[in-house]
Coordinates of C-alpha atoms in Angstrom, one line a residue:
Chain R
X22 CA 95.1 79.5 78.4
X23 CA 97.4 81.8 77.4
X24 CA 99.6 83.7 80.2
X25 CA 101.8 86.8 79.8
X26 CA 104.2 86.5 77.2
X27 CA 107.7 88.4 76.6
X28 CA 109.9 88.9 74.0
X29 CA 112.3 88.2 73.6
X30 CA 113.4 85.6 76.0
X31 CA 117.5 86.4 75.8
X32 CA 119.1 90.0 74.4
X33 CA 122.4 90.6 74.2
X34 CA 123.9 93.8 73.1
X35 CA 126.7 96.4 73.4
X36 CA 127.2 98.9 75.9
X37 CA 125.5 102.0 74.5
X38 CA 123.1 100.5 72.4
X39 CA 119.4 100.8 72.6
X40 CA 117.1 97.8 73.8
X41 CA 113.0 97.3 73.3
X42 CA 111.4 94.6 75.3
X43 CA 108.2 93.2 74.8
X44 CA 104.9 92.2 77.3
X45 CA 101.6 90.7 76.2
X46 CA 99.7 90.7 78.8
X47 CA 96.8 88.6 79.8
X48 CA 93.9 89.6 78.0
X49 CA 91.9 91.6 79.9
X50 CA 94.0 92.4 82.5
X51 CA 94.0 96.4 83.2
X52 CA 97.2 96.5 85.6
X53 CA 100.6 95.4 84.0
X54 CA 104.1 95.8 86.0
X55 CA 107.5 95.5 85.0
X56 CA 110.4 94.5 87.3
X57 CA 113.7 93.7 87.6
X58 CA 115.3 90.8 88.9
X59 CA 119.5 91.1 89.3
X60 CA 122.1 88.5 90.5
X61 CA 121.5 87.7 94.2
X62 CA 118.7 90.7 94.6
X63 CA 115.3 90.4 94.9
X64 CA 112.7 91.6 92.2
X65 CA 112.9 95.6 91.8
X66 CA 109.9 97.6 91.0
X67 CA 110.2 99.5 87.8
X68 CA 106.6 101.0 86.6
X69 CA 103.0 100.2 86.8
X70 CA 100.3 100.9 84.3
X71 CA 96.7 100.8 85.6
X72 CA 94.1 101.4 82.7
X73 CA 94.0 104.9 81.3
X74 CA 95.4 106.5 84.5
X75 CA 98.9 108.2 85.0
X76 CA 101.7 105.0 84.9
X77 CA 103.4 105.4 88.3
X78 CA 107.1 105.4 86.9
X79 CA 108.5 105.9 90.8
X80 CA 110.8 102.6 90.1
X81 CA 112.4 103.8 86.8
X82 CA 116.4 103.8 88.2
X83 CA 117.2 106.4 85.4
X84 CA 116.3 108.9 82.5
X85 CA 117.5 106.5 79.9
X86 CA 114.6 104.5 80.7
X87 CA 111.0 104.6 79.9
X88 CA 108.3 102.2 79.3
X89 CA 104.6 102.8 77.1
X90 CA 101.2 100.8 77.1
X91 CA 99.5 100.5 74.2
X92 CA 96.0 100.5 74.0
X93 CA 95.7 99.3 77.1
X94 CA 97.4 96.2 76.4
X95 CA 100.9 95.9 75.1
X96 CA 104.1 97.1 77.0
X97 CA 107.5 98.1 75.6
X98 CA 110.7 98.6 77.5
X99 CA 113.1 100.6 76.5
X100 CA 116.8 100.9 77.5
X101 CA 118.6 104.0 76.2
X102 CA 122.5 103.7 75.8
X103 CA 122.8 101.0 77.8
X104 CA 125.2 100.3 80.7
X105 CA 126.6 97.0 82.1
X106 CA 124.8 97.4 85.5
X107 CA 122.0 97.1 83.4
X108 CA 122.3 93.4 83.1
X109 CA 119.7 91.8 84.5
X110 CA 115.8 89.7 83.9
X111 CA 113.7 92.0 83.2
X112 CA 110.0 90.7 84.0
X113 CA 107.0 91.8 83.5
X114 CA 103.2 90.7 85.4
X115 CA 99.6 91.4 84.7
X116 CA 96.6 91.4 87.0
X117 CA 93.2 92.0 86.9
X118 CA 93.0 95.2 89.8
X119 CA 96.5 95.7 90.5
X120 CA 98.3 94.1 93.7
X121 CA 94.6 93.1 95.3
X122 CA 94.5 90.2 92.5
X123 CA 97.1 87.8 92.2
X124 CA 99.6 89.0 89.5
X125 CA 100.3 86.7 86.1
X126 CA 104.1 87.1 85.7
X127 CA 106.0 86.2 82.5
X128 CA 108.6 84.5 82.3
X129 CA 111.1 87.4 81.3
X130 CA 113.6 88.7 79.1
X131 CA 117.7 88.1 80.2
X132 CA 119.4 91.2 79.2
X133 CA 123.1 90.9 79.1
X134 CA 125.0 94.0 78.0
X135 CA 128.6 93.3 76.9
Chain H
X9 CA 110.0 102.9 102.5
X10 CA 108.6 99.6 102.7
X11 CA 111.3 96.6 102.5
X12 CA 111.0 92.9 103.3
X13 CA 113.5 90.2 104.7
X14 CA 113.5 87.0 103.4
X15 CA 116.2 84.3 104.9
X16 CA 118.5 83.1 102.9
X17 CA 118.8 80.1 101.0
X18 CA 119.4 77.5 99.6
X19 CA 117.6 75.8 101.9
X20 CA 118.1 71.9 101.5
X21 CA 115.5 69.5 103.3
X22 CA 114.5 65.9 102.9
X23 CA 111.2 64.5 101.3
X24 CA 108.6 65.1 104.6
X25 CA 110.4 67.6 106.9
X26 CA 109.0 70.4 108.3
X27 CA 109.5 73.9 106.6
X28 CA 109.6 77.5 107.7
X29 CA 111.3 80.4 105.3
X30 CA 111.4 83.2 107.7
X31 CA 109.8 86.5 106.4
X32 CA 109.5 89.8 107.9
X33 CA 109.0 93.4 106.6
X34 CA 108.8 97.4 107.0
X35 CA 105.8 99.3 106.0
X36 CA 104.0 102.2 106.8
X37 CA 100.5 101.1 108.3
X38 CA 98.7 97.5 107.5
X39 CA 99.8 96.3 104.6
X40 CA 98.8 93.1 102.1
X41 CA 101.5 90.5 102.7
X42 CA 102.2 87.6 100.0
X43 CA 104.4 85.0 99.2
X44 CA 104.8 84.2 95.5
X45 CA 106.6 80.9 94.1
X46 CA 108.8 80.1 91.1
X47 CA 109.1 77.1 90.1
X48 CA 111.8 75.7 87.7
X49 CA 111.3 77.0 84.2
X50 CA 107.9 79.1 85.2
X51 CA 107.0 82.2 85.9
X52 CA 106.4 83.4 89.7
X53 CA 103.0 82.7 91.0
X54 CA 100.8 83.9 93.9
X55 CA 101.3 80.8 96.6
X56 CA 99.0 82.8 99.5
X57 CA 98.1 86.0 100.9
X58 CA 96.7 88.0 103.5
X59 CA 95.2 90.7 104.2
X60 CA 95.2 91.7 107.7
X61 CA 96.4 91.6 111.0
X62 CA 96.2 87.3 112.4
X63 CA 94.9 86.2 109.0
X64 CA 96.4 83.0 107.7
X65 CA 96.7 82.3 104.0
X66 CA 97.1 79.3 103.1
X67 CA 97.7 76.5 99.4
X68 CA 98.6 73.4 98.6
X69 CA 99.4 72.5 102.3
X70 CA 101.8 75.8 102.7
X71 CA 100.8 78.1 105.0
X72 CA 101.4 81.7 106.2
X73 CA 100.0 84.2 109.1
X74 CA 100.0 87.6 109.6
X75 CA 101.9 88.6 112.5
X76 CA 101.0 92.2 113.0
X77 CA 103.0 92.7 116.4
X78 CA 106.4 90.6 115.0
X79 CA 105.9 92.4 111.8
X80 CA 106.2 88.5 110.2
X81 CA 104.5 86.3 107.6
X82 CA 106.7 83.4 107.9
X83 CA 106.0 80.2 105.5
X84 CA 106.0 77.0 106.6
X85 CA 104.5 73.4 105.3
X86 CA 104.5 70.6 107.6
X87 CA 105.7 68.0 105.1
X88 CA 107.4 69.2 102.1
X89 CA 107.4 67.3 98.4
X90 CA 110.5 67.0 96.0
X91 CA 107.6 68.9 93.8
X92 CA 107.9 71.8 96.3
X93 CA 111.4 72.6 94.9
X94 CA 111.5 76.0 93.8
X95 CA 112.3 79.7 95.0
X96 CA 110.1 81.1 97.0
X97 CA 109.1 85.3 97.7
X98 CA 107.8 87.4 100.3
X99 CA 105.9 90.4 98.9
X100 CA 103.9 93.4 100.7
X101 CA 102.0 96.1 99.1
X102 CA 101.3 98.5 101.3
X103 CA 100.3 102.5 101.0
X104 CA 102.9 103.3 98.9
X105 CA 101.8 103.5 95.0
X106 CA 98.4 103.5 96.5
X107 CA 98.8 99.8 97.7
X108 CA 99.4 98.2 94.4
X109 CA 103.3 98.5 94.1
X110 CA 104.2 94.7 95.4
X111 CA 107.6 95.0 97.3
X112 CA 110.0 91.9 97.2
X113 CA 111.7 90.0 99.2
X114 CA 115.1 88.5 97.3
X115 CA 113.5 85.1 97.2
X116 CA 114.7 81.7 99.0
X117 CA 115.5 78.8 97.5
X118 CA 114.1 75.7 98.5
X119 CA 115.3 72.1 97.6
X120 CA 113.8 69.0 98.6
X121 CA 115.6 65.6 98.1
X122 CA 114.7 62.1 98.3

């Protein structure tokens, strides 16, 4: 069946331009997380949509990013004016319940900012 | 805040040795421990989990207990396949985002050779 889809698979832009990236999630599932994944480091928390409740946006490193669910089902990324250190694969995951069923992760977007 | 050790890789073994990729976290009361895999080309996956204190997850011949007292969920799999090849996580959720914020490890490499 289909699993979580992003889009797109490789983005490369200029310092201090604007990025979108794109989840599908598994139909169906009501919890969708995005993460980060640098060189060497291990996968960084970012935000965490759960139905119609309040994202919790506690992993967000900065102002010049935000992230939106729409409908309940797809999730957009954006980058504001963005910096080299932002470099990294950016991944997203869907799950049924949240952490208490196993998360469906995508196979994320590289970002490299030049 | 919560935070899990992973070992390092790569680790290198040949086709039939024993593994163990050392895990072991930080987190405020009894957390849901994990380990997730990647495999070349895919998107992570939930290997096994467990829930609480002594439980052992266990998949495809890998398994993992819950060490409450050593704060541990170590992996091991008492004869490993080239197919095993792949990078391997350590995850918790624990209290923090009201248990569904999945914490990483920074993942361990695993190769297996003939």
């Amino acid at each position: 069946g289909a699993g979580v889809s992003q889009s797109p698979s490789n983005k490369v832009t200029e310092k201090g331009k604007d990025v979108e990236l794109r989840c599908d999630p598994i139909s169906g599932h009501t919890a969708l997380y995005w993460y980060r994944q640098s060189l060497g480091q291990g996968l960084e928390f970012l935000i965490y949509f759960q139905g119609n409740s309040a994202p919790d946006k506690s992993g967000l490193p900065s102002d010049r990013f935000s992230a939106e669910r729409t409908g309940g089902s797809v999730s957009t990324l954006t980058i504001q004016r963005t910096q080299q250190e932002d470099s990294a694969v950016y991944l997203c995951a869907s799950s049924l319940q949240g952490a208490g069923s196993p998360l469906h992760f995508g196979n994320g977007t590289r970002l490299t900012v030049t | 805040g919560d935070s899990v050790t992973q070992m390092e890789g790569p680790v290198t073994l040949s086709e039939e040795a024993f593994l163990t990729i050392n895990c072991t976290y930080t987190a405020t009361g009894y957390p849901s421990l994990f380990w997730y895999v990647q495999y070349p080309g895919e998107g992570l996956q939930l290997l096994l989990k467990a829930t609480k204190a002594d439980d052992k997850g266990s998949n495809k011949g890998f398994e993992a207990t819950y060490r409450k007292e050593t704060t541990s969920f170590h992996l091991e799999k008492g004869s490993v396949q080239v197919s095993d090849s792949a990078v391997y996580f350590c995850a918790l959720s624990g209290l923090t985002g009201g248990g569904n914020k999945l914490t990483f490890g920074t993942g361990t490499q695993l190769k297996v050779e003939l």
